[in-house]
Amino acid sequence: GVPEAFPVVSREAMLHANPEVIVDLINVGRLPAGGVEACHEAWREIKQLDAVANGRVYVITESYATVPGPRFILLVEHLARLLHPEVEWDEARH
């Protein structure tokens, strides 16, 4: 088969790791028929995961997340905002 551009993690490995947060980076052209909601629905099937139980599954489809380049900093900022919602981001720029 065709090699994956990103690592593929098995369900068993996810259950073992039990992450607090899941960030799913998906090229918009590879979204399933139901779009982002279908991605969230797939994650909800693994309700044993802390990230799922606590609503901390994020699906990012912006091209800066999956296409290497100088816009990578946009992904870093996006992740920071998701992972640290308690920060007043507009005030943090000063």
Short mmCIF file of N, CA and C in Angstrom, two decimals:
data_model
loop_
_atom_site.label_atom_id
_atom_site.label_comp_id
_atom_site.label_asym_id
_atom_site.label_seq_id
_atom_site.Cartn_x
_atom_site.Cartn_y
_atom_site.Cartn_z
N GLY A 1 0.81 -1.20 0.00
CA GLY A 1 0.00 0.00 0.00
C GLY A 1 0.85 1.25 0.00
N VAL A 2 0.15 2.34 -0.03
CA VAL A 2 0.78 3.66 -0.02
C VAL A 2 1.15 4.02 1.42
N PRO A 3 2.39 4.45 1.65
CA PRO A 3 2.77 4.82 3.02
C PRO A 3 1.99 6.05 3.50
N GLU A 4 1.70 6.09 4.78
CA GLU A 4 1.00 7.22 5.37
C GLU A 4 1.97 8.38 5.59
N ALA A 5 1.48 9.60 5.42
CA ALA A 5 2.31 10.78 5.65
C ALA A 5 2.49 11.05 7.14
N PHE A 6 1.56 10.55 7.94
CA PHE A 6 1.59 10.74 9.38
C PHE A 6 1.43 9.39 10.05
N PRO A 7 1.89 9.25 11.27
CA PRO A 7 1.75 7.95 11.95
C PRO A 7 0.28 7.60 12.17
N VAL A 8 -0.02 6.33 12.11
CA VAL A 8 -1.36 5.83 12.39
C VAL A 8 -1.27 5.09 13.73
N VAL A 9 -2.12 5.48 14.66
CA VAL A 9 -2.10 4.90 16.00
C VAL A 9 -3.31 3.99 16.15
N SER A 10 -3.08 2.78 16.61
CA SER A 10 -4.18 1.82 16.76
C SER A 10 -5.09 2.21 17.92
N ARG A 11 -6.30 1.68 17.88
CA ARG A 11 -7.26 1.91 18.96
C ARG A 11 -6.68 1.42 20.29
N GLU A 12 -6.05 0.26 20.27
CA GLU A 12 -5.47 -0.30 21.49
C GLU A 12 -4.39 0.62 22.06
N ALA A 13 -3.57 1.18 21.19
CA ALA A 13 -2.53 2.10 21.64
C ALA A 13 -3.14 3.36 22.25
N MET A 14 -4.23 3.84 21.64
CA MET A 14 -4.92 5.02 22.18
C MET A 14 -5.49 4.72 23.56
N LEU A 15 -6.11 3.54 23.71
CA LEU A 15 -6.68 3.17 25.00
C LEU A 15 -5.58 3.06 26.06
N HIS A 16 -4.44 2.51 25.67
CA HIS A 16 -3.32 2.38 26.60
C HIS A 16 -2.77 3.75 27.00
N ALA A 17 -2.64 4.64 26.05
CA ALA A 17 -2.09 5.97 26.32
C ALA A 17 -3.09 6.85 27.07
N ASN A 18 -4.37 6.68 26.77
CA ASN A 18 -5.45 7.45 27.40
C ASN A 18 -5.12 8.94 27.50
N PRO A 19 -4.98 9.61 26.35
CA PRO A 19 -4.58 11.02 26.36
C PRO A 19 -5.64 11.94 26.97
N GLU A 20 -5.18 13.04 27.54
CA GLU A 20 -6.09 14.06 28.08
C GLU A 20 -6.66 14.91 26.96
N VAL A 21 -5.90 15.04 25.86
CA VAL A 21 -6.30 15.85 24.71
C VAL A 21 -5.96 15.08 23.45
N ILE A 22 -6.84 15.18 22.45
CA ILE A 22 -6.57 14.59 21.14
C ILE A 22 -6.70 15.71 20.12
N VAL A 23 -5.68 15.86 19.28
CA VAL A 23 -5.72 16.81 18.17
C VAL A 23 -5.58 15.99 16.90
N ASP A 24 -6.63 16.00 16.11
CA ASP A 24 -6.69 15.22 14.87
C ASP A 24 -6.48 16.18 13.71
N LEU A 25 -5.34 16.09 13.03
CA LEU A 25 -5.03 16.95 11.89
C LEU A 25 -5.45 16.22 10.62
N ILE A 26 -6.40 16.79 9.89
CA ILE A 26 -6.92 16.13 8.69
C ILE A 26 -6.95 17.13 7.55
N ASN A 27 -6.35 16.75 6.43
CA ASN A 27 -6.43 17.55 5.22
C ASN A 27 -7.89 17.61 4.81
N VAL A 28 -8.38 18.80 4.52
CA VAL A 28 -9.80 18.97 4.19
C VAL A 28 -10.23 18.08 3.02
N GLY A 29 -9.32 17.76 2.13
CA GLY A 29 -9.63 16.88 1.01
C GLY A 29 -9.78 15.42 1.39
N ARG A 30 -9.37 15.07 2.62
CA ARG A 30 -9.46 13.68 3.09
C ARG A 30 -10.53 13.50 4.17
N LEU A 31 -11.35 14.52 4.38
CA LEU A 31 -12.41 14.40 5.37
C LEU A 31 -13.41 13.33 4.95
N PRO A 32 -13.97 12.60 5.90
CA PRO A 32 -15.01 11.62 5.56
C PRO A 32 -16.27 12.33 5.09
N ALA A 33 -17.21 11.58 4.57
CA ALA A 33 -18.44 12.14 4.00
C ALA A 33 -19.16 13.08 4.96
N GLY A 34 -19.16 12.78 6.23
CA GLY A 34 -19.85 13.62 7.20
C GLY A 34 -19.06 14.81 7.69
N GLY A 35 -17.87 15.04 7.13
CA GLY A 35 -17.05 16.17 7.51
C GLY A 35 -16.48 16.07 8.90
N VAL A 36 -16.25 17.22 9.50
CA VAL A 36 -15.64 17.29 10.83
C VAL A 36 -16.52 16.58 11.86
N GLU A 37 -17.83 16.71 11.73
CA GLU A 37 -18.73 16.04 12.68
C GLU A 37 -18.55 14.53 12.64
N ALA A 38 -18.33 13.96 11.47
CA ALA A 38 -18.09 12.52 11.36
C ALA A 38 -16.80 12.13 12.09
N CYS A 39 -15.81 13.00 12.05
CA CYS A 39 -14.56 12.74 12.78
C CYS A 39 -14.82 12.72 14.28
N HIS A 40 -15.57 13.71 14.74
CA HIS A 40 -15.91 13.74 16.17
C HIS A 40 -16.73 12.52 16.57
N GLU A 41 -17.64 12.11 15.72
CA GLU A 41 -18.47 10.93 16.01
C GLU A 41 -17.59 9.68 16.13
N ALA A 42 -16.60 9.56 15.27
CA ALA A 42 -15.70 8.40 15.34
C ALA A 42 -14.94 8.39 16.67
N TRP A 43 -14.50 9.56 17.11
CA TRP A 43 -13.79 9.62 18.40
C TRP A 43 -14.73 9.30 19.56
N ARG A 44 -16.00 9.73 19.46
CA ARG A 44 -16.95 9.46 20.55
C ARG A 44 -17.18 7.97 20.76
N GLU A 45 -16.85 7.16 19.78
CA GLU A 45 -16.98 5.71 19.93
C GLU A 45 -15.99 5.15 20.95
N ILE A 46 -14.94 5.91 21.24
CA ILE A 46 -13.94 5.46 22.23
C ILE A 46 -14.13 6.30 23.50
N LYS A 47 -15.31 6.20 24.07
CA LYS A 47 -15.68 7.05 25.20
C LYS A 47 -14.87 6.79 26.47
N GLN A 48 -14.08 5.69 26.48
CA GLN A 48 -13.23 5.41 27.64
C GLN A 48 -12.05 6.37 27.75
N LEU A 49 -11.73 7.04 26.66
CA LEU A 49 -10.59 7.97 26.67
C LEU A 49 -10.94 9.24 27.44
N ASP A 50 -10.01 9.69 28.27
CA ASP A 50 -10.23 10.92 29.02
C ASP A 50 -10.53 12.10 28.10
N ALA A 51 -9.82 12.21 26.99
CA ALA A 51 -10.03 13.32 26.06
C ALA A 51 -11.46 13.33 25.53
N VAL A 52 -12.00 12.17 25.22
CA VAL A 52 -13.37 12.08 24.70
C VAL A 52 -14.36 12.40 25.82
N ALA A 53 -14.17 11.79 26.97
CA ALA A 53 -15.09 11.99 28.10
C ALA A 53 -15.15 13.46 28.53
N ASN A 54 -14.04 14.17 28.37
CA ASN A 54 -13.97 15.56 28.81
C ASN A 54 -14.13 16.57 27.68
N GLY A 55 -14.52 16.10 26.48
CA GLY A 55 -14.74 17.02 25.36
C GLY A 55 -13.49 17.73 24.89
N ARG A 56 -12.36 17.05 24.93
CA ARG A 56 -11.10 17.68 24.53
C ARG A 56 -10.52 17.01 23.29
N VAL A 57 -11.41 16.73 22.32
CA VAL A 57 -10.98 16.22 21.02
C VAL A 57 -11.16 17.35 20.02
N TYR A 58 -10.09 17.70 19.34
CA TYR A 58 -10.10 18.81 18.40
C TYR A 58 -9.71 18.31 17.02
N VAL A 59 -10.49 18.70 16.02
CA VAL A 59 -10.21 18.33 14.63
C VAL A 59 -9.82 19.62 13.91
N ILE A 60 -8.62 19.63 13.37
CA ILE A 60 -8.11 20.80 12.66
C ILE A 60 -7.96 20.44 11.19
N THR A 61 -8.60 21.21 10.32
CA THR A 61 -8.57 20.92 8.88
C THR A 61 -7.89 22.01 8.06
N GLU A 62 -7.43 23.07 8.71
CA GLU A 62 -6.79 24.15 7.96
C GLU A 62 -5.52 23.63 7.28
N SER A 63 -5.23 24.14 6.11
CA SER A 63 -4.09 23.65 5.34
C SER A 63 -2.77 23.88 6.07
N TYR A 64 -2.67 24.91 6.88
CA TYR A 64 -1.41 25.13 7.60
C TYR A 64 -1.09 24.00 8.57
N ALA A 65 -2.09 23.16 8.88
CA ALA A 65 -1.86 22.05 9.80
C ALA A 65 -1.30 20.82 9.10
N THR A 66 -1.54 20.70 7.81
CA THR A 66 -1.13 19.48 7.10
C THR A 66 -0.19 19.72 5.93
N VAL A 67 0.05 20.97 5.59
CA VAL A 67 0.96 21.29 4.49
C VAL A 67 2.19 21.98 5.08
N PRO A 68 3.36 21.35 4.99
CA PRO A 68 4.57 21.96 5.57
C PRO A 68 4.88 23.31 4.94
N GLY A 69 5.32 24.23 5.76
CA GLY A 69 5.70 25.53 5.24
C GLY A 69 5.79 26.57 6.34
N PRO A 70 6.02 27.81 5.95
CA PRO A 70 6.21 28.88 6.94
C PRO A 70 4.96 29.21 7.75
N ARG A 71 3.79 28.76 7.30
CA ARG A 71 2.56 29.03 8.06
C ARG A 71 2.41 28.08 9.26
N PHE A 72 3.39 27.24 9.48
CA PHE A 72 3.36 26.32 10.62
C PHE A 72 3.11 27.05 11.94
N ILE A 73 3.60 28.28 12.04
CA ILE A 73 3.40 29.06 13.26
C ILE A 73 1.92 29.26 13.55
N LEU A 74 1.09 29.28 12.51
CA LEU A 74 -0.36 29.40 12.72
C LEU A 74 -0.90 28.18 13.45
N LEU A 75 -0.35 27.01 13.14
CA LEU A 75 -0.76 25.80 13.84
C LEU A 75 -0.33 25.86 15.30
N VAL A 76 0.87 26.34 15.55
CA VAL A 76 1.35 26.45 16.93
C VAL A 76 0.42 27.36 17.73
N GLU A 77 0.04 28.48 17.15
CA GLU A 77 -0.88 29.40 17.84
C GLU A 77 -2.24 28.75 18.05
N HIS A 78 -2.75 28.06 17.04
CA HIS A 78 -4.03 27.38 17.12
C HIS A 78 -4.01 26.35 18.26
N LEU A 79 -2.94 25.56 18.31
CA LEU A 79 -2.81 24.55 19.37
C LEU A 79 -2.72 25.20 20.75
N ALA A 80 -1.98 26.28 20.86
CA ALA A 80 -1.86 26.97 22.15
C ALA A 80 -3.23 27.44 22.64
N ARG A 81 -4.03 27.99 21.73
CA ARG A 81 -5.37 28.45 22.11
C ARG A 81 -6.27 27.30 22.53
N LEU A 82 -6.16 26.16 21.84
CA LEU A 82 -6.97 24.99 22.21
C LEU A 82 -6.54 24.40 23.54
N LEU A 83 -5.24 24.27 23.73
CA LEU A 83 -4.72 23.62 24.93
C LEU A 83 -4.79 24.49 26.18
N HIS A 84 -4.83 25.80 25.97
CA HIS A 84 -4.84 26.73 27.11
C HIS A 84 -5.94 27.78 26.95
N PRO A 85 -7.20 27.34 27.02
CA PRO A 85 -8.31 28.29 26.86
C PRO A 85 -8.40 29.31 28.00
N GLU A 86 -7.73 29.03 29.11
CA GLU A 86 -7.77 29.94 30.26
C GLU A 86 -6.97 31.22 30.03
N VAL A 87 -6.10 31.23 29.03
CA VAL A 87 -5.28 32.41 28.74
C VAL A 87 -6.10 33.44 27.97
N GLU A 88 -5.97 34.69 28.36
CA GLU A 88 -6.59 35.80 27.63
C GLU A 88 -5.67 36.11 26.44
N TRP A 89 -5.90 35.44 25.33
CA TRP A 89 -4.95 35.49 24.22
C TRP A 89 -4.78 36.87 23.61
N ASP A 90 -5.85 37.65 23.54
CA ASP A 90 -5.71 38.99 22.97
C ASP A 90 -4.82 39.86 23.86
N GLU A 91 -4.93 39.68 25.18
CA GLU A 91 -4.09 40.43 26.11
C GLU A 91 -2.68 39.87 26.17
N ALA A 92 -2.51 38.58 25.88
CA ALA A 92 -1.19 37.94 25.96
C ALA A 92 -0.23 38.44 24.89
N ARG A 93 -0.73 39.06 23.85
CA ARG A 93 0.13 39.56 22.77
C ARG A 93 0.91 40.80 23.19
N HIS A 94 0.52 41.47 24.26
CA HIS A 94 1.16 42.73 24.67
C HIS A 94 2.34 42.50 25.55
#
